[in-house]
mmCIF file of C-alpha atoms in Angstrom:
data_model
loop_
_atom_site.group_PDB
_atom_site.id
_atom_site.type_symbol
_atom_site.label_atom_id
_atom_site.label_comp_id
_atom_site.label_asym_id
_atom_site.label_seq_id
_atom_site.Cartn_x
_atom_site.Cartn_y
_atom_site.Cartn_z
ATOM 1 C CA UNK A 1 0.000 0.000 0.000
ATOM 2 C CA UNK A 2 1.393 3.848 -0.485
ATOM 3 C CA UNK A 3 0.148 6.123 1.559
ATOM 4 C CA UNK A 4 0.272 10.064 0.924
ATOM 5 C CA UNK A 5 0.258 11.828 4.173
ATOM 6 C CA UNK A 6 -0.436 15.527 4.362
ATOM 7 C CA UNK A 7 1.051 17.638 7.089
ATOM 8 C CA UNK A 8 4.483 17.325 8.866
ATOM 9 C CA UNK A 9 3.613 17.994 12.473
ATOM 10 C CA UNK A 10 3.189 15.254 15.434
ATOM 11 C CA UNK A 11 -0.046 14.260 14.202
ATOM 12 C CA UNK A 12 1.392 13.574 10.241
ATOM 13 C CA UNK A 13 4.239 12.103 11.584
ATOM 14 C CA UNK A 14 2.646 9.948 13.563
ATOM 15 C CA UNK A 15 0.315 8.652 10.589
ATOM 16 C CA UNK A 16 3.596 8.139 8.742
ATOM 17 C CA UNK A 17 5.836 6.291 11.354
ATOM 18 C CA UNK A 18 2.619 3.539 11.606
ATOM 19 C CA UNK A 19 2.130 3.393 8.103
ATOM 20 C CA UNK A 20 5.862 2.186 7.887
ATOM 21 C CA UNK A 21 5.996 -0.202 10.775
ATOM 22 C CA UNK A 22 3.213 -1.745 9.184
ATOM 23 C CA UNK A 23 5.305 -2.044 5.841
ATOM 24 C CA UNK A 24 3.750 0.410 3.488
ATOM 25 C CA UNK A 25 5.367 2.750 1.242
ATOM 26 C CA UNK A 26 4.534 6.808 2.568
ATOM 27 C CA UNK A 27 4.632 9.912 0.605
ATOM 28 C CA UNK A 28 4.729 12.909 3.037
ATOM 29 C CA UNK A 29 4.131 16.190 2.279
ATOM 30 C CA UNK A 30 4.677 19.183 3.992
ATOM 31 C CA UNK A 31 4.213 22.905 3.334
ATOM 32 C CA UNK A 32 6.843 24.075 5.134
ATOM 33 C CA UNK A 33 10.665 23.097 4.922
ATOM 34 C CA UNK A 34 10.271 21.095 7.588
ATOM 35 C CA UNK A 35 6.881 21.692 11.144
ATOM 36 C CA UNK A 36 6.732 25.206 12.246
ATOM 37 C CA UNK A 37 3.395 25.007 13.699
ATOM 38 C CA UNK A 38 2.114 23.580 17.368
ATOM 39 C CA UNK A 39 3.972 20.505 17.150
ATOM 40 C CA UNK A 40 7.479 22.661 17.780
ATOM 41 C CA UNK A 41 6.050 25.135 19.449
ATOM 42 C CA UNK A 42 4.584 23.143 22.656
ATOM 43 C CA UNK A 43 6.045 21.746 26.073
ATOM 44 C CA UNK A 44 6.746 18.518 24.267
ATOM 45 C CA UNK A 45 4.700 16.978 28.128
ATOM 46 C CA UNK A 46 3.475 13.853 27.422
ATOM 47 C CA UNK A 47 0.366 14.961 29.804
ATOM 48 C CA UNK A 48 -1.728 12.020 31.128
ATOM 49 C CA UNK A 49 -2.465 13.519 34.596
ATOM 50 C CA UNK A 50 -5.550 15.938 33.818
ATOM 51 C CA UNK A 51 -7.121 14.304 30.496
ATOM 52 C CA UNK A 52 -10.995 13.265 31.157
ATOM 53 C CA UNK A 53 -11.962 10.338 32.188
ATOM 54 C CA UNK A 54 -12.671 7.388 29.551
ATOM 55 C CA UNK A 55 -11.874 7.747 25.693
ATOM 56 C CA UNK A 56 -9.497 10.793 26.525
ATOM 57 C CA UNK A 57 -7.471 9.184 29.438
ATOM 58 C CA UNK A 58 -7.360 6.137 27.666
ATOM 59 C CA UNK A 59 -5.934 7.135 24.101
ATOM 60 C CA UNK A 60 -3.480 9.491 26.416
ATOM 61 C CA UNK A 61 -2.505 6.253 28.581
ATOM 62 C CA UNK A 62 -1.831 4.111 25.088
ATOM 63 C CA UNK A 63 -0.201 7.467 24.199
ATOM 64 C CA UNK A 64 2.133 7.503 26.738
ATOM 65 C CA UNK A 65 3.365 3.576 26.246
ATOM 66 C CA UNK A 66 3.775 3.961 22.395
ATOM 67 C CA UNK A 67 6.250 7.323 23.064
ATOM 68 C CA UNK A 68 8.123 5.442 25.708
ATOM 69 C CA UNK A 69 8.785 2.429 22.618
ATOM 70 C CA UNK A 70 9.314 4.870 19.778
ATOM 71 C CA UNK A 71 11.423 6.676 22.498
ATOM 72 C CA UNK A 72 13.789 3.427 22.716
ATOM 73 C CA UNK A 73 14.391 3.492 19.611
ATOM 74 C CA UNK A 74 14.261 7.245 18.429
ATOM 75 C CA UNK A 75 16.708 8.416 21.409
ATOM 76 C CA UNK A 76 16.889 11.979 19.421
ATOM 77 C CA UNK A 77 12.985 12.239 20.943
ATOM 78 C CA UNK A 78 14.489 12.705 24.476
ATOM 79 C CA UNK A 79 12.282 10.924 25.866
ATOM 80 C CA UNK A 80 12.047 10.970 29.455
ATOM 81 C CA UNK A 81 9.475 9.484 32.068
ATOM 82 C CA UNK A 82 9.698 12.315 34.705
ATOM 83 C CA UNK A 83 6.495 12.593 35.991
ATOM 84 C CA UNK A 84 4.634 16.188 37.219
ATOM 85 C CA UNK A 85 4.415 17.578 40.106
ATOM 86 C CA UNK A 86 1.022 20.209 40.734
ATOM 87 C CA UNK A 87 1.871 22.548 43.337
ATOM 88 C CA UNK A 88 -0.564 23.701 45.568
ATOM 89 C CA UNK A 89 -0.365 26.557 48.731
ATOM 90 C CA UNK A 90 -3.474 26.372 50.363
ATOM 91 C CA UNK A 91 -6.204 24.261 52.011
ATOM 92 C CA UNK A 92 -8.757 24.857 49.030
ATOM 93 C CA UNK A 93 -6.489 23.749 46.581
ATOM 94 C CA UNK A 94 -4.937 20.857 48.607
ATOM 95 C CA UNK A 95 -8.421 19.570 48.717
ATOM 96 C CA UNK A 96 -8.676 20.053 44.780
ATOM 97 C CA UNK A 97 -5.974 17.461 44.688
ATOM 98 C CA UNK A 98 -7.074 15.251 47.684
ATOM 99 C CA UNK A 99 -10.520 14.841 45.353
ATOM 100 C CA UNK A 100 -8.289 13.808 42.099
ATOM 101 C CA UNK A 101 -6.806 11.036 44.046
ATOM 102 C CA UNK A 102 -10.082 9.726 44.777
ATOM 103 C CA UNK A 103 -10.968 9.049 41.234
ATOM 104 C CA UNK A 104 -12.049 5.611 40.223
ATOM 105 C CA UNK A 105 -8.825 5.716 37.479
ATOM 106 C CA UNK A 106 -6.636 7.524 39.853
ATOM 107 C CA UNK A 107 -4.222 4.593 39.962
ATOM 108 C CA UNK A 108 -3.668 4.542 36.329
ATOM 109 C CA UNK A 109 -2.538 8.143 36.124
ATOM 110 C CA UNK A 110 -0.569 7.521 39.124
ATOM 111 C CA UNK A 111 -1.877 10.308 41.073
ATOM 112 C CA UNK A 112 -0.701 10.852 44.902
ATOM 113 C CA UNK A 113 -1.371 13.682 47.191
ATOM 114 C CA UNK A 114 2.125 14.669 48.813
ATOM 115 C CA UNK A 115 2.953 17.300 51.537
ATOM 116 C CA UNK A 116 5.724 19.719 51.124
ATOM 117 C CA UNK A 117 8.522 18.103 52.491
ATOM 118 C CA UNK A 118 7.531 14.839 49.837
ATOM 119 C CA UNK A 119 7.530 17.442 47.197
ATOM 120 C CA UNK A 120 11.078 18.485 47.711
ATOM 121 C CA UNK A 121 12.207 15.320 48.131
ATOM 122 C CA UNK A 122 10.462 14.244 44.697
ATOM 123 C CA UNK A 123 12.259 17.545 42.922
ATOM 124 C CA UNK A 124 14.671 19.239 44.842
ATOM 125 C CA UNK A 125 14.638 22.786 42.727
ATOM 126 C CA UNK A 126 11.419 23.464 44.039
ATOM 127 C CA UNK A 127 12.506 25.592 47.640
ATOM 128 C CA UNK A 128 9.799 28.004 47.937
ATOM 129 C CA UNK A 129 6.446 27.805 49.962
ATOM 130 C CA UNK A 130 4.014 25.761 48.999
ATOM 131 C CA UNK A 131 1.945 22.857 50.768
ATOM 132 C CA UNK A 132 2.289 19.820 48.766
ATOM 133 C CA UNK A 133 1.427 18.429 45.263
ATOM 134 C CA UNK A 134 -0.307 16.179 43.571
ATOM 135 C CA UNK A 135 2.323 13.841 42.027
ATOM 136 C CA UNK A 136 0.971 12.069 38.622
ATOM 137 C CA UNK A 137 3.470 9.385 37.846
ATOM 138 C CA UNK A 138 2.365 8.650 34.169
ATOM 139 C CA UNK A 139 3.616 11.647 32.687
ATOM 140 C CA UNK A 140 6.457 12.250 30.094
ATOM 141 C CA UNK A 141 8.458 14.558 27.930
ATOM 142 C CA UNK A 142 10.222 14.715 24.953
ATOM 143 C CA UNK A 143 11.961 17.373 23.072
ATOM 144 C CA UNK A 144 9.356 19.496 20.439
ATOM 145 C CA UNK A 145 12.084 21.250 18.908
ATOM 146 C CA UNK A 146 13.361 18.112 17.703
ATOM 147 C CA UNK A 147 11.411 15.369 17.673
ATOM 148 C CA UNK A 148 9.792 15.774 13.928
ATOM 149 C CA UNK A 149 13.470 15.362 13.003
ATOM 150 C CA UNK A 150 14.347 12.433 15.044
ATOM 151 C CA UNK A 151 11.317 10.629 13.826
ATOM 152 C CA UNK A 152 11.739 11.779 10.420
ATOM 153 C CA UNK A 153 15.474 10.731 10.379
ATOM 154 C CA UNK A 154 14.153 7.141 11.294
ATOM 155 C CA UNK A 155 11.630 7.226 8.571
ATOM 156 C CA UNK A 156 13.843 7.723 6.007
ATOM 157 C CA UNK A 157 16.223 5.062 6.587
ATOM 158 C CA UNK A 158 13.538 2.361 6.399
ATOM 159 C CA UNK A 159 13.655 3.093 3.009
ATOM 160 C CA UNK A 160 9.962 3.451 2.408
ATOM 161 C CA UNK A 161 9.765 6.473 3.438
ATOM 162 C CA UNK A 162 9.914 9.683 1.681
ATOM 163 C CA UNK A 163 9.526 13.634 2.288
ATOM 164 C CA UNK A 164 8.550 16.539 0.359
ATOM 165 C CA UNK A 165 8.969 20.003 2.316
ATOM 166 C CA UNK A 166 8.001 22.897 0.431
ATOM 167 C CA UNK A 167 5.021 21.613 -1.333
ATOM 168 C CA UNK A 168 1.570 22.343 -0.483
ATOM 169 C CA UNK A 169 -1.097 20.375 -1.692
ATOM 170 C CA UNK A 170 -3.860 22.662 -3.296
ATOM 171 C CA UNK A 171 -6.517 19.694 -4.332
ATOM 172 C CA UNK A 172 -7.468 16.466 -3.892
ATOM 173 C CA UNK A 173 -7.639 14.909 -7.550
ATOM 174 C CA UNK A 174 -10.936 12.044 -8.153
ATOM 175 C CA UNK A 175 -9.547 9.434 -5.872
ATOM 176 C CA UNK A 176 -6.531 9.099 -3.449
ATOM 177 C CA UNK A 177 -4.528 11.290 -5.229
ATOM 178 C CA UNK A 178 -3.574 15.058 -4.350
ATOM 179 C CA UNK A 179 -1.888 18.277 -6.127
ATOM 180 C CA UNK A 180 0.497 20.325 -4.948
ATOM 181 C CA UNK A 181 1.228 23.786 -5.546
ATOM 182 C CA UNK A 182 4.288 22.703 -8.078
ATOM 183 C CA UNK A 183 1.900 21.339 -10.034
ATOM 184 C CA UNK A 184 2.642 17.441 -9.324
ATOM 185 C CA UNK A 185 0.086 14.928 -8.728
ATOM 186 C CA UNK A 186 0.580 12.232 -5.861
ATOM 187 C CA UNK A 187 -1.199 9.088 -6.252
ATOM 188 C CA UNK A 188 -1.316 6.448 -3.550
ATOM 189 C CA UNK A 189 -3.952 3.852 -1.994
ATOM 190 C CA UNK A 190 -4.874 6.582 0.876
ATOM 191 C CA UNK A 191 -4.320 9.856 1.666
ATOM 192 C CA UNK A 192 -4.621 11.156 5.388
ATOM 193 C CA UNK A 193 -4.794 14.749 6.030
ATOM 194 C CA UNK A 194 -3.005 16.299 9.022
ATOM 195 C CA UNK A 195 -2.953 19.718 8.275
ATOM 196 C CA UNK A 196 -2.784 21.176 12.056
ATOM 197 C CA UNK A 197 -4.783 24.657 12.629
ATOM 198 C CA UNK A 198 -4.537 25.664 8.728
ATOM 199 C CA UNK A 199 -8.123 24.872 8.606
ATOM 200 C CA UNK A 200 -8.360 27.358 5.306
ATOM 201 C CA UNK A 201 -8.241 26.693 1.516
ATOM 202 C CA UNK A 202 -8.753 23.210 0.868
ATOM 203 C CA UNK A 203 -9.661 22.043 4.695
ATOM 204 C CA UNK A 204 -12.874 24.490 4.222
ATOM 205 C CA UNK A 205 -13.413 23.243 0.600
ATOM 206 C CA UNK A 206 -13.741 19.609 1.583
ATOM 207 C CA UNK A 207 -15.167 20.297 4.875
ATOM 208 C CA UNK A 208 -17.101 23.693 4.998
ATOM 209 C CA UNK A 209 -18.704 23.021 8.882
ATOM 210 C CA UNK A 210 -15.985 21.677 10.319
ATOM 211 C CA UNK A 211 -16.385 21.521 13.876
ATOM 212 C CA UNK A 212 -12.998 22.612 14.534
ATOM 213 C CA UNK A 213 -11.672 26.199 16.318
ATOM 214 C CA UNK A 214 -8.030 27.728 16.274
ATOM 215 C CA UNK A 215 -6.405 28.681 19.414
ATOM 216 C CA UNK A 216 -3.605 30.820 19.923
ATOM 217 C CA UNK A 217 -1.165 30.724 23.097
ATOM 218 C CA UNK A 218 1.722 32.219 24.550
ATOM 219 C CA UNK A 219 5.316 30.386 25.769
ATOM 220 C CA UNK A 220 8.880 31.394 26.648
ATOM 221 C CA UNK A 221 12.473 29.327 27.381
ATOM 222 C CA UNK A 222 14.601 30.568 29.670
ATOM 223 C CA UNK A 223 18.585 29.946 29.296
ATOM 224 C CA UNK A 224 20.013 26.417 31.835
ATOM 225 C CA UNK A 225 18.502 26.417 35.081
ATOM 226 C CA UNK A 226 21.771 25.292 36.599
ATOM 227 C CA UNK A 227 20.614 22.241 38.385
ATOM 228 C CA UNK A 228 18.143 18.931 37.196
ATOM 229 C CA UNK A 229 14.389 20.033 37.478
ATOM 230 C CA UNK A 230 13.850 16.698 38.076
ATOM 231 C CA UNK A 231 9.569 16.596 37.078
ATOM 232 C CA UNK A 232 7.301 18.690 34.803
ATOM 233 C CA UNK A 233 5.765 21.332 37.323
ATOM 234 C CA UNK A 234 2.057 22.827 36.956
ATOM 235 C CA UNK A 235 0.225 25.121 39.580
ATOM 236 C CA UNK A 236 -3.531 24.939 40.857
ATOM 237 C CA UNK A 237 -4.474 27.266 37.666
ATOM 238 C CA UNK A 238 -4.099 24.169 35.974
ATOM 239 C CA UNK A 239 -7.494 22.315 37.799
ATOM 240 C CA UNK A 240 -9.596 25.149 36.270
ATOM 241 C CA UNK A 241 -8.504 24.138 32.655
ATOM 242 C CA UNK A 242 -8.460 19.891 32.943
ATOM 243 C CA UNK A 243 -11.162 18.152 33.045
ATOM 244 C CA UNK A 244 -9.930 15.576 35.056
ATOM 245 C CA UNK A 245 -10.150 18.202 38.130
ATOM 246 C CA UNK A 246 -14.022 19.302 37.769
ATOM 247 C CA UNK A 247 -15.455 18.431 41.350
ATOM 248 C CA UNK A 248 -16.734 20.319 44.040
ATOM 249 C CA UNK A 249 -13.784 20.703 45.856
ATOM 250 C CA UNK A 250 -12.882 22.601 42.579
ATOM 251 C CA UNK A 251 -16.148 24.438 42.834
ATOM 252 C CA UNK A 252 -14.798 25.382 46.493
ATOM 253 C CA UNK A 253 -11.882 26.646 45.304
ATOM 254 C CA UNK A 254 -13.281 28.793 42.395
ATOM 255 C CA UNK A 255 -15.448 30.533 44.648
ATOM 256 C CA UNK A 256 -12.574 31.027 47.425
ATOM 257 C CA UNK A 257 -10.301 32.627 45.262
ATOM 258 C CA UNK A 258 -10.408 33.990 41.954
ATOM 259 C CA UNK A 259 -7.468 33.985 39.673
ATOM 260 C CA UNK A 260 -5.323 37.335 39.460
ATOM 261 C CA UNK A 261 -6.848 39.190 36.719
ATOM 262 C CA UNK A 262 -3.508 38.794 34.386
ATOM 263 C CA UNK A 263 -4.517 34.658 34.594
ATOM 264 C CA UNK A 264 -8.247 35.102 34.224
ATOM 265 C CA UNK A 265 -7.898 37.799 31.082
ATOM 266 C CA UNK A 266 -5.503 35.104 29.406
ATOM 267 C CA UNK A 267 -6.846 32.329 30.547
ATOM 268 C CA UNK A 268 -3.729 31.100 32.031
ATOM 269 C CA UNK A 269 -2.171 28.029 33.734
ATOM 270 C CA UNK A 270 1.401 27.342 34.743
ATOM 271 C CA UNK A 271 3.090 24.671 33.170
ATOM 272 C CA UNK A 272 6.844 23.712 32.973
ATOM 273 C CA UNK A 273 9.493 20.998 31.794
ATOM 274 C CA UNK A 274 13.395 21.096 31.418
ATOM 275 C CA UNK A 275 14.575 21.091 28.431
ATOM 276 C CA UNK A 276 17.707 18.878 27.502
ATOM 277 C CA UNK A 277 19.895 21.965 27.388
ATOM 278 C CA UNK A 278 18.747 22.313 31.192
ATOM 279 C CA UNK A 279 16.465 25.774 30.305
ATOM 280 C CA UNK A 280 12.924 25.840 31.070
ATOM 281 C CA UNK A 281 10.163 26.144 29.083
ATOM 282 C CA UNK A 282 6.643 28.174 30.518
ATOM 283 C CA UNK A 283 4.008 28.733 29.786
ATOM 284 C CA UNK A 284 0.802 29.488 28.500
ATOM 285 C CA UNK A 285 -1.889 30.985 27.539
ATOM 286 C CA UNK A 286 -5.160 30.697 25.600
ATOM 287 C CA UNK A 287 -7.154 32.746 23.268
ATOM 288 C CA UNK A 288 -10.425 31.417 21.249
ATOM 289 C CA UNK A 289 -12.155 34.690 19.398
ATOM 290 C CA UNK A 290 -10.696 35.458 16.312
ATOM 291 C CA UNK A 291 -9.068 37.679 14.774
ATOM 292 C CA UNK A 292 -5.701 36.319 16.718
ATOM 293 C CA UNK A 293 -3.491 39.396 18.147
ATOM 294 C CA UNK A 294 -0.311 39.613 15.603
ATOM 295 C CA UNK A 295 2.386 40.054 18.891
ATOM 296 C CA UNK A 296 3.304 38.535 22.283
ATOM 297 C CA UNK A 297 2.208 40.635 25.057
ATOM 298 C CA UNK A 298 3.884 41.850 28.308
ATOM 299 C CA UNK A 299 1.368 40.800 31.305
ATOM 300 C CA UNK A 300 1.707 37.309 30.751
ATOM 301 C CA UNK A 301 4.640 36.416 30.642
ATOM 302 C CA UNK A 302 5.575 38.531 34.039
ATOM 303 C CA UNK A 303 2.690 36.773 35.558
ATOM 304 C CA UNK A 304 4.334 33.154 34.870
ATOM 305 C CA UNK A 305 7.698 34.792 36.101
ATOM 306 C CA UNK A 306 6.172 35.350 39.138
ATOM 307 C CA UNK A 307 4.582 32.043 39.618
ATOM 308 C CA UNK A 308 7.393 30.172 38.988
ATOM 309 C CA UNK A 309 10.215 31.993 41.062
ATOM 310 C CA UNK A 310 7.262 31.729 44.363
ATOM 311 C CA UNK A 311 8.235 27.717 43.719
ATOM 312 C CA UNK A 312 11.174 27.702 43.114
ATOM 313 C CA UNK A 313 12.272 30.156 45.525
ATOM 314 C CA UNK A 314 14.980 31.794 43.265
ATOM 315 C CA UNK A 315 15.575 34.328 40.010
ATOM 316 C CA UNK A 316 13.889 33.162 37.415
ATOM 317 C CA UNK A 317 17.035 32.286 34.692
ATOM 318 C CA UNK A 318 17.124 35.072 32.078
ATOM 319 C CA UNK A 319 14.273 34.160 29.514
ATOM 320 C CA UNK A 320 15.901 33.984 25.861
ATOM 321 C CA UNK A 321 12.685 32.898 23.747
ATOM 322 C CA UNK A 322 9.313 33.919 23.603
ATOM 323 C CA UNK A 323 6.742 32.915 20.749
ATOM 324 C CA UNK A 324 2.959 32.568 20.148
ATOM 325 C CA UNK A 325 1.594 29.220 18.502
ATOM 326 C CA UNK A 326 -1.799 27.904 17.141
ATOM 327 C CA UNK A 327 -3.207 24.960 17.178
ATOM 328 C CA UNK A 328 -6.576 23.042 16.213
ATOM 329 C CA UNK A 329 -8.939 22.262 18.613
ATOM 330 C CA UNK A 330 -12.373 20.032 17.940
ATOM 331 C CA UNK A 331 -15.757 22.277 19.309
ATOM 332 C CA UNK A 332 -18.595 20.958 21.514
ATOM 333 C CA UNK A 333 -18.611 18.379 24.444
ATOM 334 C CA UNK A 334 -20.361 15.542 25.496
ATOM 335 C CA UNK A 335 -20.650 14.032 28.726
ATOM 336 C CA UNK A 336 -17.983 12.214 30.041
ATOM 337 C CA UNK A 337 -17.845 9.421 32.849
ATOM 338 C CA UNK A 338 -18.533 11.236 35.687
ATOM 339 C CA UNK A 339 -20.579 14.239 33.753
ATOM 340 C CA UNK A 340 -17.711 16.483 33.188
ATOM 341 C CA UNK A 341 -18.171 17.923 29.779
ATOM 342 C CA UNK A 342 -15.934 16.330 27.147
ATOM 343 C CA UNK A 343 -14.310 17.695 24.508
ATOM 344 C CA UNK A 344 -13.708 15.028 20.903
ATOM 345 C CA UNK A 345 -10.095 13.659 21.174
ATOM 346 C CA UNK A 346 -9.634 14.334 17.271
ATOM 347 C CA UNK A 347 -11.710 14.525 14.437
ATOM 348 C CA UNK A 348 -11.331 11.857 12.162
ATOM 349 C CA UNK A 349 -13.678 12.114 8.814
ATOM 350 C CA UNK A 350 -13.415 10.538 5.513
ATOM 351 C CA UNK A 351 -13.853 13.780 3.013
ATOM 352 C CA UNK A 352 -13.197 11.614 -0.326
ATOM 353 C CA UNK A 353 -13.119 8.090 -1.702
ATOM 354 C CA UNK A 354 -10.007 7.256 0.012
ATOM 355 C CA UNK A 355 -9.257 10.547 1.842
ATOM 356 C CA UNK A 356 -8.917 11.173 5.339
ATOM 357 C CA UNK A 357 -9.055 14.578 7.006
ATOM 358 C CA UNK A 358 -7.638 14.083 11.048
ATOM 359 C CA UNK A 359 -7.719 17.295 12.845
ATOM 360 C CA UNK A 360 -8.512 19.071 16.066
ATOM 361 C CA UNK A 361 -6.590 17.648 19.003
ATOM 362 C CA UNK A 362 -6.654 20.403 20.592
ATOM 363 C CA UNK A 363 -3.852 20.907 23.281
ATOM 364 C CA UNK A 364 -3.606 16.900 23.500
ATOM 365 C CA UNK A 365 -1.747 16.647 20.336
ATOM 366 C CA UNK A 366 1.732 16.263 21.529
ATOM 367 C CA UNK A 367 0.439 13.995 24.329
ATOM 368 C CA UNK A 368 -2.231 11.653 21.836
ATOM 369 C CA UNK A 369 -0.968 11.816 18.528
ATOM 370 C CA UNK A 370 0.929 8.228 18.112
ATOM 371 C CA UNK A 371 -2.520 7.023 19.637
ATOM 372 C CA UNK A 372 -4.743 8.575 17.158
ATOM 373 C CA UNK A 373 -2.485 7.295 14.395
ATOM 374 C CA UNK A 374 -2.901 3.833 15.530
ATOM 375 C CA UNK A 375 -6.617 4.237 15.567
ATOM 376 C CA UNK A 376 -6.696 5.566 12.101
ATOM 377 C CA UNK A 377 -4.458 2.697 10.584
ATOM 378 C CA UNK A 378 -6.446 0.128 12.933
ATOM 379 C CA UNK A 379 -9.429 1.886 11.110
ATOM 380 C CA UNK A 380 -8.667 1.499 7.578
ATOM 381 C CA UNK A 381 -7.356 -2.356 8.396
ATOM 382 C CA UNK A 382 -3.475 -0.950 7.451
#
């Protein structure tokens, strides 16, 4: 079988790598020289800990043990089972995490409630003042920066495998076959689409109502922390955005205290991982109405600066990136196992004879992606 896949981010890739291992030939296309989009611009967390219950936190959990394979054998993915640590400083949002551990699937994110001195011990560069975490043993990282590479270094020398950057495709062509803006048509047997948060041009052709939204968000990377950070860190902003949090201990702590307005107006949580080159990356933020701002702004980022230096109980190190990203994220919920509302994982939809369009993961991308690519080739019997 040859398979064309569109789109050089996580989700592409990912379509690509089990196309291969299941001994096809794949075409992959890419607009760009090589992914600029989400998939390089992210934490590159593996993030099992807040995902809903059910379909979510299961694809995330099969997620997580097809990076730590791929990892063995891709070692430029950095892959690296370091766990996360949410940090909390008070009562109300101790009891936030105290309600998380209770969850029927608790044990399969590996969730435990710690107290401060546990915390340390788990990841020594965290000296400020704080009351304990809620540790989450199933998460990951890899590297975002590099990880398209890595896998697309591997790809190639299976000798099935081959990339066109610089080409993007215009039309789909009667059946399983595309055109690119070069002029060339690609035939194969199927043709996925992964074409990230450009949900323009020929997306909107084949799929006018797709229930798909962009979202735009805000990161930095600061120069070598100087010491291991030894887990991914989050803060309690982070049980307003999960869905794995929604209880009414969460309810509690909404109504005790309201995020600073900086958070609220971006919609802000603290996340953070170590890169290999020992800097941090931060972030983020989120914005959903359209049209996107064209710059970074000031506010957050000194909010996040602040966050993170009351945890770590030091200077933040000298921040040497900043950038904005967008990515795809599906629209409208249903309810999930314990009536929290649900977001799609992805959406999957054939748009031709033979054409696939797989879109929308939202801020699970990096974490879900080789998942969703095994349900698509499970789907189409690869």
């Amino acid at each position: 079988m040859r398979v064309i896949v569109v789109g050089a981010g996580v989700l592409g890739t990912m379509h690509a790598w089990h196309a291969v291992e299941r001994g096809h030939e794949v075409l992959h296309i890419e607009r760009e020289a090589e992914a600029r989009g989400a998939s390089v611009r992210n934490f590159g967390q593996i993030w099992v800990s807040g995902r809903a219950g059910g379909e979510e936190l299961a694809t995330a959990l099969r997620a997580r043990e097809l990076w730590e394979g791929i990892g063995a054998r891709v070692p430029g993915l950095g892959f690296r089972a370091i766990g996360s640590l949410t940090v909390v400083k008070n009562a109300a949002e101790r009891a936030v995490a105290e309600a998380a551990t209770r969850r029927p699937d608790a044990a399969d994110r590996g969730y435990r409630l710690l107290d401060a001195e546990e915390t340390r011990a788990r990841n020594p560069a965290l000296r400020g003042e704080f009351a304990g975490a809620l540790w989450c043993e199933r998460d990951a990282a890899v590297e975002p920066r590099t990880a398209q590479r890595a896998l697309k270094e591997h790809l190639l020398a299976s000798g099935r495998y081959t990339y066109l950057g610089g080409r993007e495709v215009r039309e789909v062509v009667g059946e399983r076959a595309v055109r690119d803006d070069h002029g060339d048509t690609h035939h194969g047997d199927a043709v996925i689409l992964c074409t990230g948060a450009w949900l323009g041009g020929l997306v909107r052709e084949l799929v006018p109502d797709l229930p798909v939204r962009r979202v735009r968000l805000q990161m930095m990377q600061t120069d070598p922390l100087g010491e291991p950070l030894t887990t991914s860190v989050a803060d309690a902003d982070s049980f307003r955005y999960y869905p794995a949090y929604a209880s009414d201990a969460l309810d509690a702590m909404a109504a005790a205290q309201a995020q600073v307005p900086t958070a609220a107006a971006h919609k802000m949580q603290l996340l953070m991982v170590q890169r290999a080159d020992g800097g941090l990356t931060i972030g983020d933020t989120h914005e959903y109405e359209t049209p996107f701002g064209f710059d970074v702004v000031e506010d957050p980022y000194e909010h996040l600066t602040g966050v993170v230096e009351s945890i770590l109980g030091r200077p933040l190190p000298t921040v040497r990136r900043r950038w904005a990203g967008v990515y795809a994220q599906c629209t409208g919920t249903t309810p999930g196992p314990d009536g929290e509302p649900v977001a799609p994982v992805v959406h999957r939809e054939q748009v031709r004879d033979g054409v696939w369009l797989v879109t929308g993961p939202g801020g699970r991308g990096m974490t879900c992606s080789p998942a969703i690519a095994e349900t698509t080739a499970n789907g189409l019997n690869w």
